[in-house]
Amino acid sequence: MQFIDLSAQYQHLKQRIDKRIQAVLDHGHYIMGPEVDELEQKLAEYVGVKHCISCANGTDALQLAMMVLDIKPGDAVFCPTFTFFATAEVIAYAGATPVFVDSDARTFNICPQDLERRIQTVIAQGKLTPRAIIAVDLFGLPANYPELEQLATKYNLKLIEDAAQGFGGEINGKRAGSFGDIATTSFFPAKPLGCYGDGGAIFTNNDDYAALFRSYRVHGKGKDKYDNVRIGINSRLDTIQAAILLEKLAEFPTELIARNNAAAHYNETLSGSYITPYVPQGYVSSWAQYTLISENRDAEMAKYKEKGIPTMIYYGTCMHQQTAFKYLGHSDEEYPTASKLANSVFSLPMHPYL
Ligand SMILES: *Cc1c(COP(=O)(O)O)cnc(C)c1O
């Protein structure tokens, strides 16, 4: 049994994907070919936003967001401590200071109460300029955007949705990728919507941001890539990956149903033995991971291993515990909920062909 079975998915979609890849090989527009435009339009439509800008991976998508928002040294950007490294990495890479926030114990997502406390602390200390929040749709469940949007407005902060895991999730019918000022996602193969390599995308309703994203992703281009009006990067989605994603996106709604069925079956079977994932009223998870809490994690994982069922730990190390962020000088006492989660969570196999 595989943790995420990409080959079962490929077998199911083989004819369609092979045909799409062959079409790219035939026309030969490997960079920014017609499939890239087609995919951006379909993704924007699916998510329900005005602009989709594809790029090379989910980390670049976040980095480009830092560039578009002009995040720089002296700025504070708030993000959850319980997340994948890239969320916090791009803040530090921009020269700004990541301010880590504790988790909500039930959803595992950024805790709005702790966020507000930390925003007020940064303001009171007067050393950093609070600029933005990066919220993460952890394990597929959208963060608490109704409350986060209120805090962003109250403190005049930009809100970024890191939907690398959340693509396909919803809050009251509004899709992940449509929250905040800018949303980003990843098409890393293991994500809910993955390609066959690296890929990513940015979503926004803001026309000025969209124009800046399109410039920054191709060397800060002006009228073309040999007219450079700002310092950018090279971060494009390959045409072949766009072709693969077009077929995977067409299948995605069906796959989401299968993921939800698998999660429901897990819930029914396991709720007596573990704390099973919590999905608040009105929320839909894309089930990037199915994550349990157990006080005896090691023993539990060993039991699954004996039966040939792979398990994984997402995440065993919070951002405030990472070696790379030691310079910020944090302790577990500042992040009681997230530190406890890092010691007790483990994830079961989850994919639409389970
Ligand atoms: C995977 C992931 C990213 C980074 O995406 P890549 O495409 O691997 O660069 C960023 N944030 C979160 C929460 C992720 O899970």
PDB file of N, CA, C and O in Angstrom, residues 13 16-17 20-21 23-24 27 33-44 187 193-196 237-253:
ATOM      1  N   LEU A  13      -5.913   7.978 -15.763  1.00  0.00           N
ATOM      2  CA  LEU A  13      -5.973   9.139 -16.669  1.00  0.00           C
ATOM      3  C   LEU A  13      -5.015   9.024 -17.858  1.00  0.00           C
ATOM      4  O   LEU A  13      -4.890   9.948 -18.655  1.00  0.00           O
ATOM      5  N   ARG A  16      -5.729  10.223 -21.589  1.00  0.00           N
ATOM      6  CA  ARG A  16      -5.949  11.663 -21.703  1.00  0.00           C
ATOM      7  C   ARG A  16      -4.650  12.447 -21.477  1.00  0.00           C
ATOM      8  O   ARG A  16      -4.361  13.397 -22.200  1.00  0.00           O
ATOM      9  N   ILE A  17      -3.894  12.035 -20.456  1.00  0.00           N
ATOM     10  CA  ILE A  17      -2.649  12.759 -20.147  1.00  0.00           C
ATOM     11  C   ILE A  17      -1.620  12.560 -21.262  1.00  0.00           C
ATOM     12  O   ILE A  17      -0.984  13.513 -21.721  1.00  0.00           O
ATOM     13  N   ARG A  20      -2.414  14.755 -24.191  1.00  0.00           N
ATOM     14  CA  ARG A  20      -2.099  16.162 -23.913  1.00  0.00           C
ATOM     15  C   ARG A  20      -0.585  16.420 -24.001  1.00  0.00           C
ATOM     16  O   ARG A  20      -0.153  17.431 -24.542  1.00  0.00           O
ATOM     17  N   ILE A  21       0.202  15.497 -23.442  1.00  0.00           N
ATOM     18  CA  ILE A  21       1.667  15.666 -23.488  1.00  0.00           C
ATOM     19  C   ILE A  21       2.138  15.600 -24.945  1.00  0.00           C
ATOM     20  O   ILE A  21       2.959  16.408 -25.401  1.00  0.00           O
ATOM     21  N   ALA A  23       0.535  16.422 -27.558  1.00  0.00           N
ATOM     22  CA  ALA A  23       0.172  17.669 -28.249  1.00  0.00           C
ATOM     23  C   ALA A  23       1.244  18.738 -28.031  1.00  0.00           C
ATOM     24  O   ALA A  23       1.584  19.483 -28.953  1.00  0.00           O
ATOM     25  N   VAL A  24       1.794  18.778 -26.819  1.00  0.00           N
ATOM     26  CA  VAL A  24       2.862  19.761 -26.534  1.00  0.00           C
ATOM     27  C   VAL A  24       4.121  19.396 -27.327  1.00  0.00           C
ATOM     28  O   VAL A  24       4.762  20.260 -27.932  1.00  0.00           O
ATOM     29  N   HIS A  27       3.535  20.589 -30.880  1.00  0.00           N
ATOM     30  CA  HIS A  27       3.604  22.031 -31.208  1.00  0.00           C
ATOM     31  C   HIS A  27       4.932  22.662 -30.760  1.00  0.00           C
ATOM     32  O   HIS A  27       5.351  23.672 -31.299  1.00  0.00           O
ATOM     33  N   GLY A  33       3.586  27.999 -23.456  1.00  0.00           N
ATOM     34  CA  GLY A  33       2.759  27.557 -24.572  1.00  0.00           C
ATOM     35  C   GLY A  33       1.278  27.780 -24.290  1.00  0.00           C
ATOM     36  O   GLY A  33       0.913  28.235 -23.199  1.00  0.00           O
ATOM     37  N   PRO A  34       0.425  27.445 -25.279  1.00  0.00           N
ATOM     38  CA  PRO A  34      -1.019  27.741 -25.144  1.00  0.00           C
ATOM     39  C   PRO A  34      -1.675  27.034 -23.953  1.00  0.00           C
ATOM     40  O   PRO A  34      -2.643  27.547 -23.401  1.00  0.00           O
ATOM     41  N   GLU A  35      -1.140  25.875 -23.539  1.00  0.00           N
ATOM     42  CA  GLU A  35      -1.724  25.163 -22.399  1.00  0.00           C
ATOM     43  C   GLU A  35      -1.613  25.971 -21.105  1.00  0.00           C
ATOM     44  O   GLU A  35      -2.432  25.818 -20.206  1.00  0.00           O
ATOM     45  N   VAL A  36      -0.555  26.795 -21.006  1.00  0.00           N
ATOM     46  CA  VAL A  36      -0.374  27.598 -19.786  1.00  0.00           C
ATOM     47  C   VAL A  36      -1.521  28.611 -19.648  1.00  0.00           C
ATOM     48  O   VAL A  36      -2.134  28.730 -18.585  1.00  0.00           O
ATOM     49  N   ASP A  37      -1.843  29.297 -20.743  1.00  0.00           N
ATOM     50  CA  ASP A  37      -2.975  30.247 -20.740  1.00  0.00           C
ATOM     51  C   ASP A  37      -4.278  29.541 -20.424  1.00  0.00           C
ATOM     52  O   ASP A  37      -5.080  30.026 -19.630  1.00  0.00           O
ATOM     53  N   GLU A  38      -4.474  28.413 -21.083  1.00  0.00           N
ATOM     54  CA  GLU A  38      -5.722  27.657 -20.906  1.00  0.00           C
ATOM     55  C   GLU A  38      -5.879  27.239 -19.441  1.00  0.00           C
ATOM     56  O   GLU A  38      -6.961  27.381 -18.856  1.00  0.00           O
ATOM     57  N   LEU A  39      -4.786  26.756 -18.855  1.00  0.00           N
ATOM     58  CA  LEU A  39      -4.836  26.323 -17.459  1.00  0.00           C
ATOM     59  C   LEU A  39      -5.117  27.504 -16.527  1.00  0.00           C
ATOM     60  O   LEU A  39      -5.950  27.396 -15.613  1.00  0.00           O
ATOM     61  N   GLU A  40      -4.444  28.631 -16.755  1.00  0.00           N
ATOM     62  CA  GLU A  40      -4.649  29.791 -15.878  1.00  0.00           C
ATOM     63  C   GLU A  40      -6.114  30.222 -15.904  1.00  0.00           C
ATOM     64  O   GLU A  40      -6.697  30.545 -14.869  1.00  0.00           O
ATOM     65  N   GLN A  41      -6.717  30.210 -17.096  1.00  0.00           N
ATOM     66  CA  GLN A  41      -8.131  30.589 -17.200  1.00  0.00           C
ATOM     67  C   GLN A  41      -9.020  29.606 -16.445  1.00  0.00           C
ATOM     68  O   GLN A  41      -9.929  29.994 -15.718  1.00  0.00           O
ATOM     69  N   LYS A  42      -8.747  28.298 -16.628  1.00  0.00           N
ATOM     70  CA  LYS A  42      -9.595  27.289 -15.980  1.00  0.00           C
ATOM     71  C   LYS A  42      -9.423  27.307 -14.465  1.00  0.00           C
ATOM     72  O   LYS A  42     -10.382  27.096 -13.718  1.00  0.00           O
ATOM     73  N   LEU A  43      -8.194  27.540 -14.003  1.00  0.00           N
ATOM     74  CA  LEU A  43      -7.954  27.589 -12.552  1.00  0.00           C
ATOM     75  C   LEU A  43      -8.658  28.805 -11.936  1.00  0.00           C
ATOM     76  O   LEU A  43      -9.277  28.698 -10.873  1.00  0.00           O
ATOM     77  N   ALA A  44      -8.573  29.955 -12.614  1.00  0.00           N
ATOM     78  CA  ALA A  44      -9.225  31.173 -12.099  1.00  0.00           C
ATOM     79  C   ALA A  44     -10.729  30.955 -12.000  1.00  0.00           C
ATOM     80  O   ALA A  44     -11.371  31.323 -11.016  1.00  0.00           O
ATOM     81  N   PHE A 187       1.659  22.764  -7.080  1.00  0.00           N
ATOM     82  CA  PHE A 187       1.300  21.561  -7.830  1.00  0.00           C
ATOM     83  C   PHE A 187       2.339  20.461  -7.667  1.00  0.00           C
ATOM     84  O   PHE A 187       2.479  19.589  -8.525  1.00  0.00           O
ATOM     85  N   LEU A 193      -3.989  18.802  -5.915  1.00  0.00           N
ATOM     86  CA  LEU A 193      -3.878  18.905  -7.381  1.00  0.00           C
ATOM     87  C   LEU A 193      -2.390  19.003  -7.707  1.00  0.00           C
ATOM     88  O   LEU A 193      -1.789  20.054  -7.526  1.00  0.00           O
ATOM     89  N   GLY A 194      -1.824  17.910  -8.182  1.00  0.00           N
ATOM     90  CA  GLY A 194      -0.379  17.876  -8.428  1.00  0.00           C
ATOM     91  C   GLY A 194      -0.066  17.628  -9.890  1.00  0.00           C
ATOM     92  O   GLY A 194      -0.881  17.081 -10.630  1.00  0.00           O
ATOM     93  N   CYS A 195       1.122  18.055 -10.311  1.00  0.00           N
ATOM     94  CA  CYS A 195       1.571  17.754 -11.678  1.00  0.00           C
ATOM     95  C   CYS A 195       2.667  16.691 -11.611  1.00  0.00           C
ATOM     96  O   CYS A 195       2.767  15.968 -10.613  1.00  0.00           O
ATOM     97  N   TYR A 196       3.461  16.554 -12.655  1.00  0.00           N
ATOM     98  CA  TYR A 196       4.518  15.521 -12.678  1.00  0.00           C
ATOM     99  C   TYR A 196       5.894  16.166 -12.591  1.00  0.00           C
ATOM    100  O   TYR A 196       6.802  15.852 -13.359  1.00  0.00           O
ATOM    101  N   LEU A 237       5.662  28.148 -15.205  1.00  0.00           N
ATOM    102  CA  LEU A 237       5.176  26.768 -15.222  1.00  0.00           C
ATOM    103  C   LEU A 237       5.455  26.190 -16.611  1.00  0.00           C
ATOM    104  O   LEU A 237       5.086  26.799 -17.616  1.00  0.00           O
ATOM    105  N   ASP A 238       6.105  25.027 -16.659  1.00  0.00           N
ATOM    106  CA  ASP A 238       6.372  24.389 -17.959  1.00  0.00           C
ATOM    107  C   ASP A 238       5.065  24.053 -18.679  1.00  0.00           C
ATOM    108  O   ASP A 238       4.096  23.638 -18.048  1.00  0.00           O
ATOM    109  N   THR A 239       5.086  24.180 -20.004  1.00  0.00           N
ATOM    110  CA  THR A 239       3.879  23.865 -20.783  1.00  0.00           C
ATOM    111  C   THR A 239       3.449  22.413 -20.585  1.00  0.00           C
ATOM    112  O   THR A 239       2.252  22.123 -20.489  1.00  0.00           O
ATOM    113  N   ILE A 240       4.403  21.505 -20.509  1.00  0.00           N
ATOM    114  CA  ILE A 240       4.050  20.078 -20.316  1.00  0.00           C
ATOM    115  C   ILE A 240       3.334  19.880 -18.986  1.00  0.00           C
ATOM    116  O   ILE A 240       2.353  19.139 -18.900  1.00  0.00           O
ATOM    117  N   GLN A 241       3.783  20.562 -17.943  1.00  0.00           N
ATOM    118  CA  GLN A 241       3.102  20.449 -16.645  1.00  0.00           C
ATOM    119  C   GLN A 241       1.689  21.037 -16.718  1.00  0.00           C
ATOM    120  O   GLN A 241       0.749  20.496 -16.122  1.00  0.00           O
ATOM    121  N   ALA A 242       1.538  22.136 -17.458  1.00  0.00           N
ATOM    122  CA  ALA A 242       0.204  22.735 -17.625  1.00  0.00           C
ATOM    123  C   ALA A 242      -0.719  21.756 -18.348  1.00  0.00           C
ATOM    124  O   ALA A 242      -1.895  21.600 -17.996  1.00  0.00           O
ATOM    125  N   ALA A 243      -0.182  21.060 -19.347  1.00  0.00           N
ATOM    126  CA  ALA A 243      -0.974  20.088 -20.109  1.00  0.00           C
ATOM    127  C   ALA A 243      -1.452  18.959 -19.196  1.00  0.00           C
ATOM    128  O   ALA A 243      -2.617  18.551 -19.237  1.00  0.00           O
ATOM    129  N   ILE A 244      -0.556  18.475 -18.341  1.00  0.00           N
ATOM    130  CA  ILE A 244      -0.913  17.415 -17.390  1.00  0.00           C
ATOM    131  C   ILE A 244      -1.977  17.922 -16.412  1.00  0.00           C
ATOM    132  O   ILE A 244      -2.974  17.247 -16.139  1.00  0.00           O
ATOM    133  N   LEU A 245      -1.770  19.148 -15.923  1.00  0.00           N
ATOM    134  CA  LEU A 245      -2.711  19.718 -14.943  1.00  0.00           C
ATOM    135  C   LEU A 245      -4.100  19.924 -15.541  1.00  0.00           C
ATOM    136  O   LEU A 245      -5.105  19.806 -14.831  1.00  0.00           O
ATOM    137  N   LEU A 246      -4.194  20.228 -16.834  1.00  0.00           N
ATOM    138  CA  LEU A 246      -5.506  20.416 -17.457  1.00  0.00           C
ATOM    139  C   LEU A 246      -6.335  19.141 -17.347  1.00  0.00           C
ATOM    140  O   LEU A 246      -7.523  19.185 -17.020  1.00  0.00           O
ATOM    141  N   GLU A 247      -5.714  18.006 -17.584  1.00  0.00           N
ATOM    142  CA  GLU A 247      -6.441  16.729 -17.463  1.00  0.00           C
ATOM    143  C   GLU A 247      -6.721  16.391 -16.004  1.00  0.00           C
ATOM    144  O   GLU A 247      -7.775  15.858 -15.669  1.00  0.00           O
ATOM    145  N   LYS A 248      -5.771  16.696 -15.130  1.00  0.00           N
ATOM    146  CA  LYS A 248      -5.986  16.402 -13.711  1.00  0.00           C
ATOM    147  C   LYS A 248      -7.069  17.300 -13.104  1.00  0.00           C
ATOM    148  O   LYS A 248      -7.835  16.856 -12.253  1.00  0.00           O
ATOM    149  N   LEU A 249      -7.123  18.561 -13.570  1.00  0.00           N
ATOM    150  CA  LEU A 249      -8.147  19.485 -13.067  1.00  0.00           C
ATOM    151  C   LEU A 249      -9.538  19.021 -13.489  1.00  0.00           C
ATOM    152  O   LEU A 249     -10.497  19.134 -12.718  1.00  0.00           O
ATOM    153  N   ALA A 250      -9.639  18.475 -14.710  1.00  0.00           N
ATOM    154  CA  ALA A 250     -10.938  17.986 -15.186  1.00  0.00           C
ATOM    155  C   ALA A 250     -11.440  16.840 -14.295  1.00  0.00           C
ATOM    156  O   ALA A 250     -12.642  16.699 -14.058  1.00  0.00           O
ATOM    157  N   GLU A 251     -10.526  16.054 -13.778  1.00  0.00           N
ATOM    158  CA  GLU A 251     -10.879  14.913 -12.934  1.00  0.00           C
ATOM    159  C   GLU A 251     -11.008  15.303 -11.463  1.00  0.00           C
ATOM    160  O   GLU A 251     -11.550  14.551 -10.645  1.00  0.00           O
ATOM    161  N   PHE A 252     -10.509  16.483 -11.122  1.00  0.00           N
ATOM    162  CA  PHE A 252     -10.366  16.885  -9.715  1.00  0.00           C
ATOM    163  C   PHE A 252     -11.665  16.842  -8.898  1.00  0.00           C
ATOM    164  O   PHE A 252     -11.670  16.312  -7.776  1.00  0.00           O
ATOM    165  N   PRO A 253     -12.801  17.351  -9.416  1.00  0.00           N
ATOM    166  CA  PRO A 253     -14.040  17.305  -8.623  1.00  0.00           C
ATOM    167  C   PRO A 253     -14.422  15.866  -8.240  1.00  0.00           C
ATOM    168  O   PRO A 253     -14.851  15.620  -7.112  1.00  0.00           O
TER     169      PRO A 253
END
